[in-house]
Short mmCIF file of C-alpha atoms and ligand atoms in Angstrom, two decimals:
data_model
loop_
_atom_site.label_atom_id
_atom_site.label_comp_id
_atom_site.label_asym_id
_atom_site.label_seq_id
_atom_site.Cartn_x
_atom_site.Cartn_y
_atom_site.Cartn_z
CA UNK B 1 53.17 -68.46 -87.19
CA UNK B 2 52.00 -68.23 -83.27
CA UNK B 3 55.56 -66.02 -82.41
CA UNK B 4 54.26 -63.65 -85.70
CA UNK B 5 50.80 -63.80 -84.42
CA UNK B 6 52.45 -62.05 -80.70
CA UNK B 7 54.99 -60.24 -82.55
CA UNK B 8 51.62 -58.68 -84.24
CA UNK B 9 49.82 -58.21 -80.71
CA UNK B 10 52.62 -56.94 -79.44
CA UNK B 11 52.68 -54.48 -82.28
CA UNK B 12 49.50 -53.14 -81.98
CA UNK B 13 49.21 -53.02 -78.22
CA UNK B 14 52.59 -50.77 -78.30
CA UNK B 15 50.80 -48.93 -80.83
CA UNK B 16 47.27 -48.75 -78.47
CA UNK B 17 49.85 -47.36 -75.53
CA UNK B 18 51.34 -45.31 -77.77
CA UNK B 19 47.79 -43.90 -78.65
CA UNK B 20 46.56 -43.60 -75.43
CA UNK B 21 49.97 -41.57 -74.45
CA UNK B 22 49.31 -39.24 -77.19
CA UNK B 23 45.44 -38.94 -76.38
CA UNK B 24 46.79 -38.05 -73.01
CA UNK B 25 48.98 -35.40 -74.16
CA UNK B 26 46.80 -33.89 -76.19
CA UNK B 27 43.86 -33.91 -73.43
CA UNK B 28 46.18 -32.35 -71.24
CA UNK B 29 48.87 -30.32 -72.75
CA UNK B 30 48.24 -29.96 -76.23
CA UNK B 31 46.24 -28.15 -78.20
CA UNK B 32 43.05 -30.25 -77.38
CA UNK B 33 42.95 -29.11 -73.73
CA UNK B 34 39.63 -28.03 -71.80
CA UNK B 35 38.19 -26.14 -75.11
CA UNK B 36 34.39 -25.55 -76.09
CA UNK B 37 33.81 -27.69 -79.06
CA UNK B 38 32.63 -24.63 -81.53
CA UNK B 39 34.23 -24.19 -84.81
CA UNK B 40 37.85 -22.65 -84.82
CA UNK B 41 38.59 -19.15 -85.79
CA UNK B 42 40.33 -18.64 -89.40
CA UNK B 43 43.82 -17.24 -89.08
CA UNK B 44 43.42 -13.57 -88.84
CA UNK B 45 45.71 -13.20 -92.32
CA UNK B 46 42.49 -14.83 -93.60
CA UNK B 47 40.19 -12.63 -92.05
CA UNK B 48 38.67 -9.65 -94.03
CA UNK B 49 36.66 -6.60 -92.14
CA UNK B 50 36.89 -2.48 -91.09
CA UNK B 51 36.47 -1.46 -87.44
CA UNK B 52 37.24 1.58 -85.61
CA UNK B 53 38.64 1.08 -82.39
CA UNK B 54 37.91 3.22 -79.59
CA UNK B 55 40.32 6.03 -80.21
CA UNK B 56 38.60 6.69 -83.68
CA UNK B 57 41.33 4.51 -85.65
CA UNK B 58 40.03 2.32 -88.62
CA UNK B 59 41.48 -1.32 -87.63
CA UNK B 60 41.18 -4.41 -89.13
CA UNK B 61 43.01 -7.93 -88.63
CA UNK B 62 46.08 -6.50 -90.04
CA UNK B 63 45.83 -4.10 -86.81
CA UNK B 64 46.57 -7.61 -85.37
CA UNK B 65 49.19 -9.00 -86.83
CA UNK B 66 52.86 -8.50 -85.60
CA UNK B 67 51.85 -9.40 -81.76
CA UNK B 68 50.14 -11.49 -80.38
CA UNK B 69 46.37 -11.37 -79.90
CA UNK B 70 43.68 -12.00 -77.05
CA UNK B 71 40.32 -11.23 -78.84
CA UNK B 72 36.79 -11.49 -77.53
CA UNK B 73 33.22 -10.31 -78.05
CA UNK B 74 30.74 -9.05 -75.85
CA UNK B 75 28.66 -5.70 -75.48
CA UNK B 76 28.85 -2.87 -72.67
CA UNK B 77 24.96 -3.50 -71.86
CA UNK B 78 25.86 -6.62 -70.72
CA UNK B 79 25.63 -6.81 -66.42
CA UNK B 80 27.19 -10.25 -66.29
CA UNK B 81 29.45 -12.02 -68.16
CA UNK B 82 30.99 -9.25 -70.19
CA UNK B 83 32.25 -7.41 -67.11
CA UNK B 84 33.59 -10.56 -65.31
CA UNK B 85 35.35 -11.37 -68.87
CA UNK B 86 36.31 -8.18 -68.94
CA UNK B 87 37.42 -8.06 -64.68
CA UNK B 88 38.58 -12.01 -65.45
CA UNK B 89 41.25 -10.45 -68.67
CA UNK B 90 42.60 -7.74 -66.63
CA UNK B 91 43.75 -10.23 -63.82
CA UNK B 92 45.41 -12.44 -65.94
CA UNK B 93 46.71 -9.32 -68.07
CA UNK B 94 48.03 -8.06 -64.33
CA UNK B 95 50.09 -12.21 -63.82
CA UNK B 96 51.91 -11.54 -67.17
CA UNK B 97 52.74 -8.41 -66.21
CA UNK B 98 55.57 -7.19 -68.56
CA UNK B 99 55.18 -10.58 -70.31
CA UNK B 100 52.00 -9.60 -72.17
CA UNK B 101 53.47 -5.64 -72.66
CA UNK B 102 53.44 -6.73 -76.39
CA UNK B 103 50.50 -8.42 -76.88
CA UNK B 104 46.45 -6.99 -78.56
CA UNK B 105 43.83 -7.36 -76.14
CA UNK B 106 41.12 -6.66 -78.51
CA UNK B 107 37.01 -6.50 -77.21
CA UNK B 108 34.64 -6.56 -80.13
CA UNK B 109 30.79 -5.44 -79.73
CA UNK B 110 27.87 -7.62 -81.33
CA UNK B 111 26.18 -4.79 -80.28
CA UNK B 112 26.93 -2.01 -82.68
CA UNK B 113 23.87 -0.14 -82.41
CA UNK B 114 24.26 0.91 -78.47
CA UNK B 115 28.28 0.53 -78.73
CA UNK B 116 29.52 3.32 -80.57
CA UNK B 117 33.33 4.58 -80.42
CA UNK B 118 32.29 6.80 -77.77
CA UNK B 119 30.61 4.40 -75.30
CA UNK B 120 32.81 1.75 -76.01
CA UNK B 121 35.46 4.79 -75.13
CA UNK B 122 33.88 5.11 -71.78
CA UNK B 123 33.14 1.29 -70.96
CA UNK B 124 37.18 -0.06 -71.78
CA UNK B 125 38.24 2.80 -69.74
CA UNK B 126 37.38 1.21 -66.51
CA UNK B 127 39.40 -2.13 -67.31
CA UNK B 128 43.14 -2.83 -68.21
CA UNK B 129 44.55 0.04 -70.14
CA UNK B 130 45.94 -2.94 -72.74
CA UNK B 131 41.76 -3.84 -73.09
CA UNK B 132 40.69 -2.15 -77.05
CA UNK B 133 37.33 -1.75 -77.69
CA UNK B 134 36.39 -2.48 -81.25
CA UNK B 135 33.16 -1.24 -82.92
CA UNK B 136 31.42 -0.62 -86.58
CA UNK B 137 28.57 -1.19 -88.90
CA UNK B 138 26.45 -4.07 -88.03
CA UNK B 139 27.26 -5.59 -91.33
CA UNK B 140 31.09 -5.82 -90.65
CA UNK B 141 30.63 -7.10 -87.37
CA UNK B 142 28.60 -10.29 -88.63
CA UNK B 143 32.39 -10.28 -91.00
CA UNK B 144 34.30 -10.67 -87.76
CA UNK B 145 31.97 -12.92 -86.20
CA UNK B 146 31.83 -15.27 -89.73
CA UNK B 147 35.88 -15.46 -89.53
CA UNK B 148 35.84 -16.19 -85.71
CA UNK B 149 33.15 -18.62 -86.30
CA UNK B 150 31.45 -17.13 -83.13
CA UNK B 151 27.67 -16.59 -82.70
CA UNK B 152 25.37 -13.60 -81.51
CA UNK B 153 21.84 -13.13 -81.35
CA UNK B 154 19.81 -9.89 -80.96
CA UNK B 155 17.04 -11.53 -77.64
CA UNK B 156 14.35 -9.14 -76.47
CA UNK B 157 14.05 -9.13 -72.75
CA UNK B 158 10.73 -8.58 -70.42
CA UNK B 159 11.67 -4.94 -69.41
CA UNK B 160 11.29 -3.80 -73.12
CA UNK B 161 14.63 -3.77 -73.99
CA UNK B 162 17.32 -6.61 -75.61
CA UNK B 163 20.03 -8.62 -74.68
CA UNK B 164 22.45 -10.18 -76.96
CA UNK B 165 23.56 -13.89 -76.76
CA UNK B 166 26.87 -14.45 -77.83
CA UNK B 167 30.53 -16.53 -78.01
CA UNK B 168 32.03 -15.99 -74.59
CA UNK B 169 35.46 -17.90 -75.55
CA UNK B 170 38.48 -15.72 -75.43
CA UNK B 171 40.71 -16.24 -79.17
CA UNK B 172 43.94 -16.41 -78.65
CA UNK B 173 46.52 -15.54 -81.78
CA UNK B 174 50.11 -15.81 -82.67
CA UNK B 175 52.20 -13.31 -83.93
CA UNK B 176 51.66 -14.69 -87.33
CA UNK B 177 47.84 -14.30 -87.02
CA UNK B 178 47.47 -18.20 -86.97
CA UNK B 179 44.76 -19.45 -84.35
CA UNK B 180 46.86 -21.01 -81.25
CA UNK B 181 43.61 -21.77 -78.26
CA UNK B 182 40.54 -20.55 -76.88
CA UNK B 183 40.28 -19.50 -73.75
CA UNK B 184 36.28 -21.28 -72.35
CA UNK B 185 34.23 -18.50 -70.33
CA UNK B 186 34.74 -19.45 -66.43
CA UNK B 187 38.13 -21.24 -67.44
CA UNK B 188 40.36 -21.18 -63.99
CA UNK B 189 43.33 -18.88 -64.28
CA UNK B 190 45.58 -21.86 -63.72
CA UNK B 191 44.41 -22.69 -67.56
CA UNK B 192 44.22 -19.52 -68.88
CA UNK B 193 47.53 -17.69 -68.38
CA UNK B 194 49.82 -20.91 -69.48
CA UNK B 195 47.56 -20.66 -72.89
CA UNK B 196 48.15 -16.87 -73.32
CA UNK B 197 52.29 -17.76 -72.54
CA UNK B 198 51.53 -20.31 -75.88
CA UNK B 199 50.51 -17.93 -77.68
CA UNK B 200 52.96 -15.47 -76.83
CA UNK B 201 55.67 -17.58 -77.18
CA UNK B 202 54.65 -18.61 -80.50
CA UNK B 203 55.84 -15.49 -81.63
CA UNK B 204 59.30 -15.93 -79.73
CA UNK B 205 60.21 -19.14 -81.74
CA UNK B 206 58.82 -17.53 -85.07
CA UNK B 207 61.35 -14.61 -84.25
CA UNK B 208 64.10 -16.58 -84.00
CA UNK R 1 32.88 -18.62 -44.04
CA UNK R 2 31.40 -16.02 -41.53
CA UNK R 3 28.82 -16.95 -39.12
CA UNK R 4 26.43 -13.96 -38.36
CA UNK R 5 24.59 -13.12 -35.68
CA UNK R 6 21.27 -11.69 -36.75
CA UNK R 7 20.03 -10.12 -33.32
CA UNK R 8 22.83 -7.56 -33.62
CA UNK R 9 21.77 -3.95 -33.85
CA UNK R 10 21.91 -2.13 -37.05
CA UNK R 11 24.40 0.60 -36.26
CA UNK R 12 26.61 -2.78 -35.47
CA UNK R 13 25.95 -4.35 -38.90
CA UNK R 14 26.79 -1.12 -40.81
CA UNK R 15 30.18 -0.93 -38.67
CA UNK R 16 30.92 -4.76 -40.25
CA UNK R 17 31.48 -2.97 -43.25
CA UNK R 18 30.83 -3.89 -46.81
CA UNK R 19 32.13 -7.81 -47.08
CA UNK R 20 29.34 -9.73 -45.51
CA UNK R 21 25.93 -8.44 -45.00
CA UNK R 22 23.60 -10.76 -42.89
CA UNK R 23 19.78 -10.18 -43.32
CA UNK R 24 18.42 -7.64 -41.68
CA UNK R 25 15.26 -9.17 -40.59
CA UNK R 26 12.77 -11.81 -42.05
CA UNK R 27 13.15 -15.39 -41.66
CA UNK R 28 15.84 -16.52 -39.04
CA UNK R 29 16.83 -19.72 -40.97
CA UNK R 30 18.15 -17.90 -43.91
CA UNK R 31 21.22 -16.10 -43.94
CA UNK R 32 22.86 -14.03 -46.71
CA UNK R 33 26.46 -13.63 -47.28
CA UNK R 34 29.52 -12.25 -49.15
CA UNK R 35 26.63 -9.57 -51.19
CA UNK R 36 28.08 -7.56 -53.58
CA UNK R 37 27.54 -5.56 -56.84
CA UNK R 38 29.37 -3.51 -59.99
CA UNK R 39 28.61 -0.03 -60.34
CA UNK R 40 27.63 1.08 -63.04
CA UNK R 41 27.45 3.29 -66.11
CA UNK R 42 24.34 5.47 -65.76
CA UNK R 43 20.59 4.23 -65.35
CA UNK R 44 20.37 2.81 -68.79
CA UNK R 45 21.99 -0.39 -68.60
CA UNK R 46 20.91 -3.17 -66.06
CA UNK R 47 22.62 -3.99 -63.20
CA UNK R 48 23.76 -7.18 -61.21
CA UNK R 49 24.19 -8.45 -57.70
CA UNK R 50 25.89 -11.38 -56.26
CA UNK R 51 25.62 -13.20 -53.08
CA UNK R 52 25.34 -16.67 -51.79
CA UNK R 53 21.88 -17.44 -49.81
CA UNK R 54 21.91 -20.36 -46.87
CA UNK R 55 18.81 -22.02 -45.43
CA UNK R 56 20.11 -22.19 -42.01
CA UNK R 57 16.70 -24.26 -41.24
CA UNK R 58 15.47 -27.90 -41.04
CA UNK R 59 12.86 -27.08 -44.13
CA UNK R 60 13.35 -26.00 -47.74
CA UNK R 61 12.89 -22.08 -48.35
CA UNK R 62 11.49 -20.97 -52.09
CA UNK R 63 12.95 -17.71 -53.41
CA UNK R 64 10.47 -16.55 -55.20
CA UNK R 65 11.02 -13.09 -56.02
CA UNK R 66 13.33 -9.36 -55.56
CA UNK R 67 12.21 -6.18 -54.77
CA UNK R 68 14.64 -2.96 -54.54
CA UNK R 69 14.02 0.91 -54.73
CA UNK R 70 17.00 1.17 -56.92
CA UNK R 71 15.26 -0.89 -59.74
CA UNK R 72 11.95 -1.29 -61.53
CA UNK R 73 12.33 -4.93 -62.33
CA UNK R 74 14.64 -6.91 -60.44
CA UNK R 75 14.69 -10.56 -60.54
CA UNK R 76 16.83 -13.89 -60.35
CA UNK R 77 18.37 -14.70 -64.07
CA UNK R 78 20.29 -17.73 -64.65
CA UNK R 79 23.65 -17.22 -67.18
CA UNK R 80 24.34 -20.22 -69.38
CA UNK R 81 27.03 -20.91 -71.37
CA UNK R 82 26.23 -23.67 -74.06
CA UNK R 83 28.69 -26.11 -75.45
CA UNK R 84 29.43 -23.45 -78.51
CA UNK R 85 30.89 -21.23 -75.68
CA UNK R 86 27.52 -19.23 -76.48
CA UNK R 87 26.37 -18.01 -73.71
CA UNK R 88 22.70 -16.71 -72.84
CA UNK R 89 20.53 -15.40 -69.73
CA UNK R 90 16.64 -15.70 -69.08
CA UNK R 91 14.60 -15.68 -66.02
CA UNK R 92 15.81 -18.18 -63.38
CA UNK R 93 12.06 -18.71 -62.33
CA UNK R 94 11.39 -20.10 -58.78
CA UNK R 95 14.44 -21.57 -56.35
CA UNK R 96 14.03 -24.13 -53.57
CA UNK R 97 16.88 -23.65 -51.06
CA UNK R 98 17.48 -27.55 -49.19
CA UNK R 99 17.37 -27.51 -45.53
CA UNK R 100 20.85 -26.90 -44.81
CA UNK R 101 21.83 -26.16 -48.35
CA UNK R 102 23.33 -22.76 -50.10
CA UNK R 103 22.77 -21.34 -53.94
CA UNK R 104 25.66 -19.04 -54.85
CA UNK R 105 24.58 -16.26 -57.33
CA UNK R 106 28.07 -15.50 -58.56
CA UNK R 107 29.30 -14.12 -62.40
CA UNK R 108 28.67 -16.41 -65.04
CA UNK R 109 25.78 -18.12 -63.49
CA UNK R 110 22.84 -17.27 -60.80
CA UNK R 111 22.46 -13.25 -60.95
CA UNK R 112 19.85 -10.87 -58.85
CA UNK R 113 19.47 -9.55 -62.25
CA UNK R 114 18.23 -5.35 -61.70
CA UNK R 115 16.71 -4.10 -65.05
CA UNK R 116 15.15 -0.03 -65.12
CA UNK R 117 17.68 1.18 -62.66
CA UNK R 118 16.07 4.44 -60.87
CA UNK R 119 19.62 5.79 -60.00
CA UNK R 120 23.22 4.96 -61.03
CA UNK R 121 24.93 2.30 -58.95
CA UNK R 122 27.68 4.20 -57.76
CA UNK R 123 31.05 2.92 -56.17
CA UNK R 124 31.28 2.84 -52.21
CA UNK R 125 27.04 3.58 -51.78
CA UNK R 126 25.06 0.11 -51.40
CA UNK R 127 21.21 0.04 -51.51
CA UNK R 128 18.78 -2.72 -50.00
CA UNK R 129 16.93 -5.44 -51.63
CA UNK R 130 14.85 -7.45 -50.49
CA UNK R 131 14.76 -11.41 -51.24
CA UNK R 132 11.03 -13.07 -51.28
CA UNK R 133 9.56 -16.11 -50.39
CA UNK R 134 6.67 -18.14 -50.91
CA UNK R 135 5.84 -17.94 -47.78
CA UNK R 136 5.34 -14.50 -47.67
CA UNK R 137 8.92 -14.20 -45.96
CA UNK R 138 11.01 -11.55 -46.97
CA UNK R 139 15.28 -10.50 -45.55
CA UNK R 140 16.43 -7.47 -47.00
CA UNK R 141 20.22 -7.23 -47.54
CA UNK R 142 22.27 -4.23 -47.92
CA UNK R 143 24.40 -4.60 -51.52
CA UNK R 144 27.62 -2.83 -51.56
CA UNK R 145 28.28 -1.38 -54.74
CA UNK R 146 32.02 -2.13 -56.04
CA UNK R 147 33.90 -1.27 -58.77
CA UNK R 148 32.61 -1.76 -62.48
CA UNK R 149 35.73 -4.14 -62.49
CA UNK R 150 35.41 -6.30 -59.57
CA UNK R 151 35.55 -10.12 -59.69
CA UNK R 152 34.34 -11.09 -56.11
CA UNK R 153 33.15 -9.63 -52.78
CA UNK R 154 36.42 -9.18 -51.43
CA UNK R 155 37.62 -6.34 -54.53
CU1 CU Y 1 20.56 -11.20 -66.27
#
């Protein structure tokens, strides 16, 4: 009865380590690493909306699928953290060097009434030539943003103008389209480039 | 870090080129380093400028303001990014600077934030602007302007 009684302790303290190793893994390795705690995206397969990138070519997620996908939002009248996503991208873009050759780099505006095809022409032009610039009407954009679950807000500002607020996580996606990690605004490269290897090797072990 | 010696002449301070620019005159205690900017796209879109502000002195400063000719309506925003991963920006308001202390305004967070641009921000120029205080102290710093892309004062 007592030996049962430690047999059972022993049990369920192997099973508490066993937890904690496992809540340790997936703190720091797995797919629960540093993360905001916003709503996941949809797979992109699920996803349903027309663009035109910044070339003039309808897209849509099935643009997407086939390679691997960095996605984020943003708007070209933004002076801070667009460009420094956008500067922040490019560097890790420039590590992977021919590793991330195959891969979408996709920038959507919430800001479809400044961004056309034309600006957003101009603005991805001075970033990493992989960097797409997505626009389209207003009403398709909210489509994107619904299957990212990401947020934006139209926020006048004192000079007359507006300013958008907005999800400033970069999505990562497999091959597949399936959701692999997000990427949390002012993450340190030494987190960000492992999670864009996961998602591009995702598409390795699907391949083979 | 640099340490800067604010008695030098001007024509020595423009030689230093565009990395650090020390104040060019105003209050002695504070010292501003590491400025720096992204040009940008025409006059229609604000700007932003970086830089990391130290009270050198034994009492706290207050920024309380920016004036520059290249913009109607600059001033100190504060970007925050909310447990969503939304981020936002609105007026920073006043700043105390702690004797011996620094504020960094760097991407993502403390901007010199330069809405109604009068002229383009334009690679290689710089242009001046001038930091206020509550006590009716002002130090003008020369910005250099870098590349829409750059991630730091040393691109
Ligand atoms: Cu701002």
């Amino acid at each position: 009865m007592q030996r049962r009684a430690i047999l059972g302790y022993g049990a369920a303290g192997a099973g508490a380590v066993a937890l904690m190793l496992f809540v340790g893994w997936w703190q720091v390795d797995g797919p629960g690493g540093p993360e905001p705690i916003g709503q996941r995206p949809v797979a992109l397969t699920a996803m349903d909306f027309r663009l035109t990138d910044h070339e003039g070519n309808a897209v849509g997620p099935e643009t997407l699928i086939g390679r691997p996908t960095m996605a984020f939002f943003g708007f070209t009248y933004c002076p801070d953290v667009c460009p420094t996503t956008l500067s922040d991208i490019s560097g890790w873009l420039d590590d992977l060097g021919d590793e991330a050759d195959e891969m979408n780099v996709v920038f959507i505006t919430v800001d479809p009434e400044r961004d056309t095809v034309e600006t957003m022409a101009e603005y991805v032009g001075y970033f990493h030539p992989a960097i797409r610039g997505w626009t389209g009407p207003e009403e398709q954009i909210a489509r994107v943003a619904d299957g990212f679950h990401a947020t934006y807000e139209r926020v006048p500002t004192e000079s007359g103008d507006y300013t958008m607020n907005h999800s400033a996580s970069v999505f990562l996606f497999a091959a597949s389209g399936r959701f692999v990690t997000m990427i949390d605004y002012h993450e340190p490269r030494e987190f960000a480039v492992p999670k864009i290897r996961r998602a591009l090797e995702e598409e390795t072990e699907g391949a083979t | 870090m640099k340490k800067h010696i604010l008695t030098g002449t001007l024509t020595a301070l423009l030689t230093l080129g565009g990395l650090s620019v020390p104040a060019l005159a105003g209050p002695e205690d504070v010292v501003v380093e590491n400025a720096w900017s992204r040009a940008s796209i025409g006059m229609n879109r604000p700007g932003a400028a970086y830089m990391t502000i130290r009270n050198t002195g034994d009492e706290p400063v207050t920024l309380i303001g920016l004036t520059t000719p290249l913009a109607m309506m600059p001033e100190i925003h504060e970007t925050k990014t909310n447990a969503e991963g939304v981020s936002s920006m609105s007026p920073a308001g006043e700043i105390v600077i702690a004797p011996g202390e620094s504020i960094a305004l760097e991407p993502g967070g403390l901007h010199a934030m330069l809405m109604r641009l009068q002229e383009p921000m334009t690679e290689g120029d710089t242009f001046p602007l001038t930091l206020l205080f509550d006590d009716g102290g002002e130090v003008t710093v020369e910005v250099p302007i870098l590349s829409i892309a750059a991630r730091g004062p040393e691109d």
